[in-house]
Amino acid sequence: MDNNQFWQQVTDELAQLPLQLTLTPLAVEVTNGEAFSMQYQSLGGEIIHGLYLQPKSSQPTPVVIDFLGYLTQIENPQQFSHWLAIGCGCLVIDNRGQGGATLDQVPYQTVTMPMPLGRGLLTPEDSYLRRMVADQLRLFEVLENLPLLDASRVYLHGNSQGGGLALMVNSLSPVAIQGTFANVPSQSNLPHRIAAATGSYGVMKEYLNTHPTDQKQVLQTMAMFDIRHYAHLIENPVWASVATNDITCPMVDFFPTYKRLAGPKQLTVFWGKGHEGGGLKRLTQEIQLLKEIM
């Protein structure tokens, strides 16, 4: 099965599931807008928990879909209120099984390990990554149900795992993406990431150390989720950043993806920095850039 067929099957499976979207106003004060707790259904009937921020506006506003890093969670709406300050709505979810409100309860058929990326390693259909990407793709259906967000003005943002997810979702999106901000991105050049046991992919190296005969299956599975195989589909602008001393998501592993991006692109290198990359300084630059674009 090729990449297109695989993701079409995922899309078809999602289409058979009622969205069951619920929004609950949060009793917290958010500057420049309102905050809602958000839940919807995704693969396996799992309920995905997230956050919806809406600027104070009577007209549809642009929206930023923000993607979380590995094993990080939504703590409070203020984490994302900077998007409200420039007139953007925001959607963000807790990735399933990564310590937040979204669980990962559907049993795996092949491999089950405590760390999320160690689950379902032997087939793309069973992979944890299939579930995680599908949960994010379903946000575009959520968008259709939020009339105060403009689905023609969607921007993607993420750091680390979130940066890789932003690029993957960009390539698979059913709507035109206006731009993507991807910082110290993961999910690129996965055979090397696994061999070098860097960051979250160390769990796969750990598995192969004790199951070396499964290497071919694991690498074939991960090829379906390696963003370097999807970069040529991204024609909108991409602003990416890497750091020279990043040993979690080494910049050398992002270069194969960056070279294949088909649209306008810009790469910022933070010299002497580790996985924190440009940190708050970088986010401030991105907010200002998006404000100018809009």
Short mmCIF file of C-alpha atoms in Angstrom, two decimals:
data_model
loop_
_atom_site.label_atom_id
_atom_site.label_comp_id
_atom_site.label_asym_id
_atom_site.label_seq_id
_atom_site.Cartn_x
_atom_site.Cartn_y
_atom_site.Cartn_z
CA MET A 1 0.00 0.00 0.00
CA ASP A 2 1.39 3.41 -0.92
CA ASN A 3 1.21 6.56 1.21
CA ASN A 4 -1.84 7.97 -0.58
CA GLN A 5 -3.85 4.77 -0.16
CA PHE A 6 -2.87 4.48 3.49
CA TRP A 7 -3.98 7.99 4.42
CA GLN A 8 -7.13 7.70 2.29
CA GLN A 9 -8.07 4.68 4.38
CA VAL A 10 -7.51 6.71 7.53
CA THR A 11 -9.67 9.54 6.14
CA ASP A 12 -12.41 7.08 5.19
CA GLU A 13 -12.33 5.51 8.65
CA LEU A 14 -12.64 8.90 10.32
CA ALA A 15 -15.56 9.80 8.05
CA GLN A 16 -17.50 6.82 9.39
CA LEU A 17 -17.22 8.09 12.97
CA PRO A 18 -19.61 10.73 14.34
CA LEU A 19 -17.54 13.74 15.39
CA GLN A 20 -19.43 14.20 18.70
CA LEU A 21 -17.92 17.65 19.15
CA THR A 22 -18.60 19.32 22.49
CA LEU A 23 -17.46 22.77 23.61
CA THR A 24 -17.63 23.95 27.21
CA PRO A 25 -16.81 27.54 28.20
CA LEU A 26 -13.96 27.68 30.70
CA ALA A 27 -14.43 29.81 33.79
CA VAL A 28 -11.05 31.49 33.36
CA GLU A 29 -10.27 34.96 32.15
CA VAL A 30 -8.38 35.02 28.86
CA THR A 31 -7.11 38.31 27.50
CA ASN A 32 -8.52 39.25 24.08
CA GLY A 33 -10.91 36.33 23.80
CA GLU A 34 -12.72 33.33 25.21
CA ALA A 35 -11.55 29.82 26.07
CA PHE A 36 -13.45 26.56 25.63
CA SER A 37 -12.73 23.00 26.61
CA MET A 38 -13.11 20.86 23.49
CA GLN A 39 -13.80 17.15 23.02
CA TYR A 40 -14.39 15.08 19.89
CA GLN A 41 -14.23 11.47 18.74
CA SER A 42 -11.37 9.99 16.72
CA LEU A 43 -10.01 6.58 15.68
CA GLY A 44 -11.12 3.68 17.81
CA GLY A 45 -13.79 5.85 19.41
CA GLU A 46 -11.17 7.60 21.54
CA ILE A 47 -12.33 10.95 22.92
CA ILE A 48 -9.78 13.65 22.14
CA HIS A 49 -9.49 16.49 24.64
CA GLY A 50 -8.30 19.94 23.70
CA LEU A 51 -8.68 23.68 23.83
CA TYR A 52 -10.43 26.18 21.58
CA LEU A 53 -9.56 29.88 21.87
CA GLN A 54 -11.72 32.43 20.08
CA PRO A 55 -10.81 36.13 19.70
CA LYS A 56 -13.33 38.84 20.43
CA SER A 57 -14.68 39.30 16.91
CA SER A 58 -17.98 39.21 15.08
CA GLN A 59 -16.26 38.10 11.87
CA PRO A 60 -14.46 34.80 11.13
CA THR A 61 -10.83 35.01 12.20
CA PRO A 62 -7.66 33.24 11.10
CA VAL A 63 -6.74 30.19 13.16
CA VAL A 64 -3.50 28.66 14.39
CA ILE A 65 -3.48 24.93 15.01
CA ASP A 66 -0.76 24.43 17.60
CA PHE A 67 0.87 21.01 18.05
CA LEU A 68 2.38 19.91 21.36
CA GLY A 69 5.82 18.40 21.92
CA TYR A 70 6.32 14.83 23.10
CA LEU A 71 4.86 14.09 26.55
CA THR A 72 3.74 17.69 27.07
CA GLN A 73 0.19 18.67 27.91
CA ILE A 74 -2.20 21.60 27.92
CA GLU A 75 -1.85 23.30 31.29
CA ASN A 76 -3.98 26.42 30.91
CA PRO A 77 -5.38 28.64 28.12
CA GLN A 78 -2.79 31.33 28.79
CA GLN A 79 -0.17 29.05 27.17
CA PHE A 80 -1.70 29.93 23.80
CA SER A 81 -3.25 33.36 24.41
CA HIS A 82 -0.52 35.06 22.35
CA TRP A 83 -2.42 33.97 19.23
CA LEU A 84 -5.52 35.80 20.50
CA ALA A 85 -3.45 38.95 20.92
CA ILE A 86 -2.96 39.16 17.14
CA GLY A 87 -6.53 38.25 16.28
CA CYS A 88 -6.10 34.51 15.66
CA GLY A 89 -8.17 31.69 17.04
CA CYS A 90 -6.34 28.61 18.26
CA LEU A 91 -7.00 24.87 18.36
CA VAL A 92 -4.73 22.53 20.32
CA ILE A 93 -5.20 19.01 21.66
CA ASP A 94 -3.55 16.75 24.18
CA ASN A 95 -1.97 13.98 22.10
CA ARG A 96 -3.39 10.62 23.08
CA GLY A 97 -1.50 8.69 25.71
CA GLN A 98 1.09 11.39 26.37
CA GLY A 99 0.10 12.28 29.92
CA GLY A 100 -2.69 14.78 29.26
CA ALA A 101 -6.45 14.35 29.26
CA THR A 102 -6.56 12.26 26.06
CA LEU A 103 -6.10 8.55 26.73
CA ASP A 104 -4.88 5.75 24.43
CA GLN A 105 -7.17 2.91 25.37
CA VAL A 106 -7.61 0.84 22.20
CA PRO A 107 -5.41 -2.29 22.42
CA TYR A 108 -2.50 -2.68 19.98
CA GLN A 109 -2.22 -5.80 17.86
CA THR A 110 1.57 -6.03 17.53
CA VAL A 111 3.80 -4.32 20.12
CA THR A 112 2.78 -2.56 23.32
CA MET A 113 5.41 -0.59 25.24
CA PRO A 114 4.99 1.98 28.02
CA MET A 115 6.24 4.89 25.89
CA PRO A 116 3.78 5.94 23.16
CA LEU A 117 6.19 5.72 20.21
CA GLY A 118 6.93 2.13 21.18
CA ARG A 119 3.37 1.00 20.40
CA GLY A 120 2.24 -0.79 17.25
CA LEU A 121 5.72 -0.82 15.74
CA LEU A 122 5.30 -3.66 13.27
CA THR A 123 2.63 -2.35 10.89
CA PRO A 124 1.53 1.14 9.80
CA GLU A 125 -2.09 0.18 10.51
CA ASP A 126 -1.24 -0.59 14.15
CA SER A 127 1.23 2.25 14.72
CA TYR A 128 0.70 4.80 17.46
CA LEU A 129 1.69 7.47 14.95
CA ARG A 130 -1.31 6.61 12.78
CA ARG A 131 -3.60 7.38 15.69
CA MET A 132 -1.81 10.59 16.66
CA VAL A 133 -1.77 12.05 13.14
CA ALA A 134 -5.40 11.05 12.55
CA ASP A 135 -6.45 12.85 15.75
CA GLN A 136 -4.87 16.04 14.41
CA LEU A 137 -6.36 15.64 10.92
CA ARG A 138 -9.82 15.45 12.46
CA LEU A 139 -9.37 19.06 13.62
CA PHE A 140 -10.24 20.16 10.09
CA GLU A 141 -13.70 18.64 10.60
CA VAL A 142 -13.86 20.47 13.92
CA LEU A 143 -13.08 23.68 12.01
CA GLU A 144 -16.14 23.15 9.83
CA ASN A 145 -18.25 23.34 12.98
CA LEU A 146 -16.72 26.57 14.29
CA PRO A 147 -18.16 29.40 12.16
CA LEU A 148 -16.07 32.07 13.90
CA LEU A 149 -12.89 30.47 12.58
CA ASP A 150 -11.96 30.99 8.93
CA ALA A 151 -10.97 27.64 7.38
CA SER A 152 -9.39 29.49 4.45
CA ARG A 153 -6.83 31.11 6.76
CA VAL A 154 -5.19 28.26 8.66
CA TYR A 155 -1.65 28.39 10.03
CA LEU A 156 0.20 25.52 11.73
CA HIS A 157 2.73 25.81 14.54
CA GLY A 158 4.75 23.35 16.60
CA ASN A 159 8.01 22.60 18.35
CA SER A 160 9.87 19.26 18.37
CA GLN A 161 7.23 16.50 17.96
CA GLY A 162 4.83 19.36 17.30
CA GLY A 163 7.01 20.70 14.49
CA GLY A 164 7.09 17.32 12.81
CA LEU A 165 3.33 16.93 13.26
CA ALA A 166 2.72 20.37 11.79
CA LEU A 167 4.60 19.43 8.62
CA MET A 168 2.94 16.02 8.35
CA VAL A 169 -0.53 17.52 8.80
CA ASN A 170 0.36 20.27 6.33
CA SER A 171 1.12 17.68 3.66
CA LEU A 172 -2.13 15.76 4.30
CA SER A 173 -4.47 18.68 4.98
CA PRO A 174 -7.83 18.71 3.14
CA VAL A 175 -7.71 22.53 3.09
CA ALA A 176 -5.06 24.93 1.84
CA ILE A 177 -2.64 25.86 4.60
CA GLN A 178 -1.41 29.45 4.58
CA GLY A 179 1.88 28.80 6.37
CA THR A 180 3.64 26.52 8.83
CA PHE A 181 6.07 27.29 11.64
CA ALA A 182 8.13 24.22 12.58
CA ASN A 183 10.83 24.49 15.22
CA VAL A 184 13.46 21.80 15.97
CA PRO A 185 11.15 19.35 14.15
CA SER A 186 11.00 15.64 14.87
CA GLN A 187 9.72 12.81 12.60
CA SER A 188 12.36 13.31 9.90
CA ASN A 189 14.97 10.86 8.56
CA LEU A 190 13.63 8.16 10.84
CA PRO A 191 16.00 5.28 9.99
CA HIS A 192 18.88 7.41 11.26
CA ARG A 193 16.88 8.67 14.26
CA ILE A 194 16.18 5.06 15.26
CA ALA A 195 19.73 3.86 14.67
CA ALA A 196 21.14 6.74 16.70
CA ALA A 197 18.44 6.37 19.38
CA THR A 198 17.86 10.12 19.50
CA GLY A 199 14.98 11.62 21.45
CA SER A 200 11.68 9.77 21.48
CA TYR A 201 12.94 7.29 18.88
CA GLY A 202 15.25 5.73 21.43
CA VAL A 203 12.38 3.44 22.44
CA MET A 204 12.43 1.91 18.96
CA LYS A 205 16.16 1.26 19.17
CA GLU A 206 15.55 -0.31 22.57
CA TYR A 207 12.96 -2.63 21.04
CA LEU A 208 15.23 -3.61 18.14
CA ASN A 209 18.10 -4.39 20.51
CA THR A 210 16.03 -7.27 21.83
CA HIS A 211 14.12 -8.05 18.60
CA PRO A 212 16.69 -7.53 15.82
CA THR A 213 14.79 -9.70 13.33
CA ASP A 214 11.96 -7.13 13.38
CA GLN A 215 14.14 -4.34 12.00
CA LYS A 216 12.78 -4.51 8.45
CA GLN A 217 9.18 -4.37 9.66
CA VAL A 218 9.86 -1.45 12.00
CA LEU A 219 11.61 0.57 9.29
CA GLN A 220 8.85 -0.15 6.77
CA THR A 221 6.28 0.98 9.32
CA MET A 222 8.13 4.18 10.16
CA ALA A 223 8.58 5.05 6.48
CA MET A 224 4.85 5.81 6.41
CA PHE A 225 5.36 8.54 9.02
CA ASP A 226 8.68 10.06 7.93
CA ILE A 227 8.02 13.67 6.90
CA ARG A 228 10.85 13.63 4.34
CA HIS A 229 8.54 11.47 2.19
CA TYR A 230 5.79 14.12 2.32
CA ALA A 231 7.74 17.38 2.09
CA HIS A 232 7.32 17.60 -1.69
CA LEU A 233 3.56 17.97 -1.15
CA ILE A 234 3.97 21.18 0.87
CA GLU A 235 3.73 24.20 -1.43
CA ASN A 236 2.81 26.90 1.09
CA PRO A 237 5.44 28.90 3.02
CA VAL A 238 7.35 27.11 5.78
CA TRP A 239 9.42 28.85 8.43
CA ALA A 240 11.61 26.27 10.16
CA SER A 241 14.35 26.40 12.76
CA VAL A 242 17.01 24.01 14.04
CA ALA A 243 19.77 24.20 16.64
CA THR A 244 23.38 23.14 16.19
CA ASN A 245 23.70 21.43 19.59
CA ASP A 246 20.32 19.69 19.54
CA ILE A 247 20.88 16.03 20.42
CA THR A 248 17.15 15.28 20.79
CA CYS A 249 16.12 16.18 17.22
CA PRO A 250 19.51 16.66 15.50
CA MET A 251 19.42 19.29 12.78
CA VAL A 252 21.17 16.94 10.35
CA ASP A 253 18.06 14.75 10.39
CA PHE A 254 15.80 17.62 9.37
CA PHE A 255 17.84 18.65 6.34
CA PRO A 256 16.50 15.86 4.04
CA THR A 257 12.97 17.10 4.71
CA TYR A 258 13.83 20.78 4.35
CA LYS A 259 15.51 20.22 0.98
CA ARG A 260 12.35 18.59 -0.40
CA LEU A 261 9.88 21.30 0.66
CA ALA A 262 8.23 22.49 -2.54
CA GLY A 263 7.12 25.97 -1.52
CA PRO A 264 8.78 29.13 -0.18
CA LYS A 265 10.88 28.26 2.84
CA GLN A 266 13.21 29.79 5.38
CA LEU A 267 15.50 27.98 7.81
CA THR A 268 16.88 29.68 10.93
CA VAL A 269 19.85 28.01 12.64
CA PHE A 270 20.38 28.71 16.33
CA TRP A 271 24.09 28.32 16.89
CA GLY A 272 25.22 26.84 20.18
CA LYS A 273 21.67 26.06 21.25
CA GLY A 274 20.22 22.69 22.22
CA HIS A 275 16.70 21.37 21.87
CA GLU A 276 15.28 24.59 23.30
CA GLY A 277 16.17 26.19 19.95
CA GLY A 278 15.24 29.86 19.83
CA GLY A 279 12.82 29.57 22.74
CA LEU A 280 10.73 32.62 23.59
CA LYS A 281 12.73 34.80 21.21
CA ARG A 282 11.74 32.57 18.31
CA LEU A 283 8.07 32.55 19.33
CA THR A 284 8.10 36.34 19.53
CA GLN A 285 9.50 36.49 15.99
CA GLU A 286 6.82 34.11 14.73
CA ILE A 287 4.01 36.09 16.34
CA GLN A 288 5.29 39.30 14.77
CA LEU A 289 5.70 37.66 11.36
CA LEU A 290 2.19 36.21 11.42
CA LYS A 291 0.79 39.58 12.46
CA GLU A 292 2.50 41.22 9.46
CA ILE A 293 1.28 38.51 7.08
CA MET A 294 -2.32 38.90 8.19
#
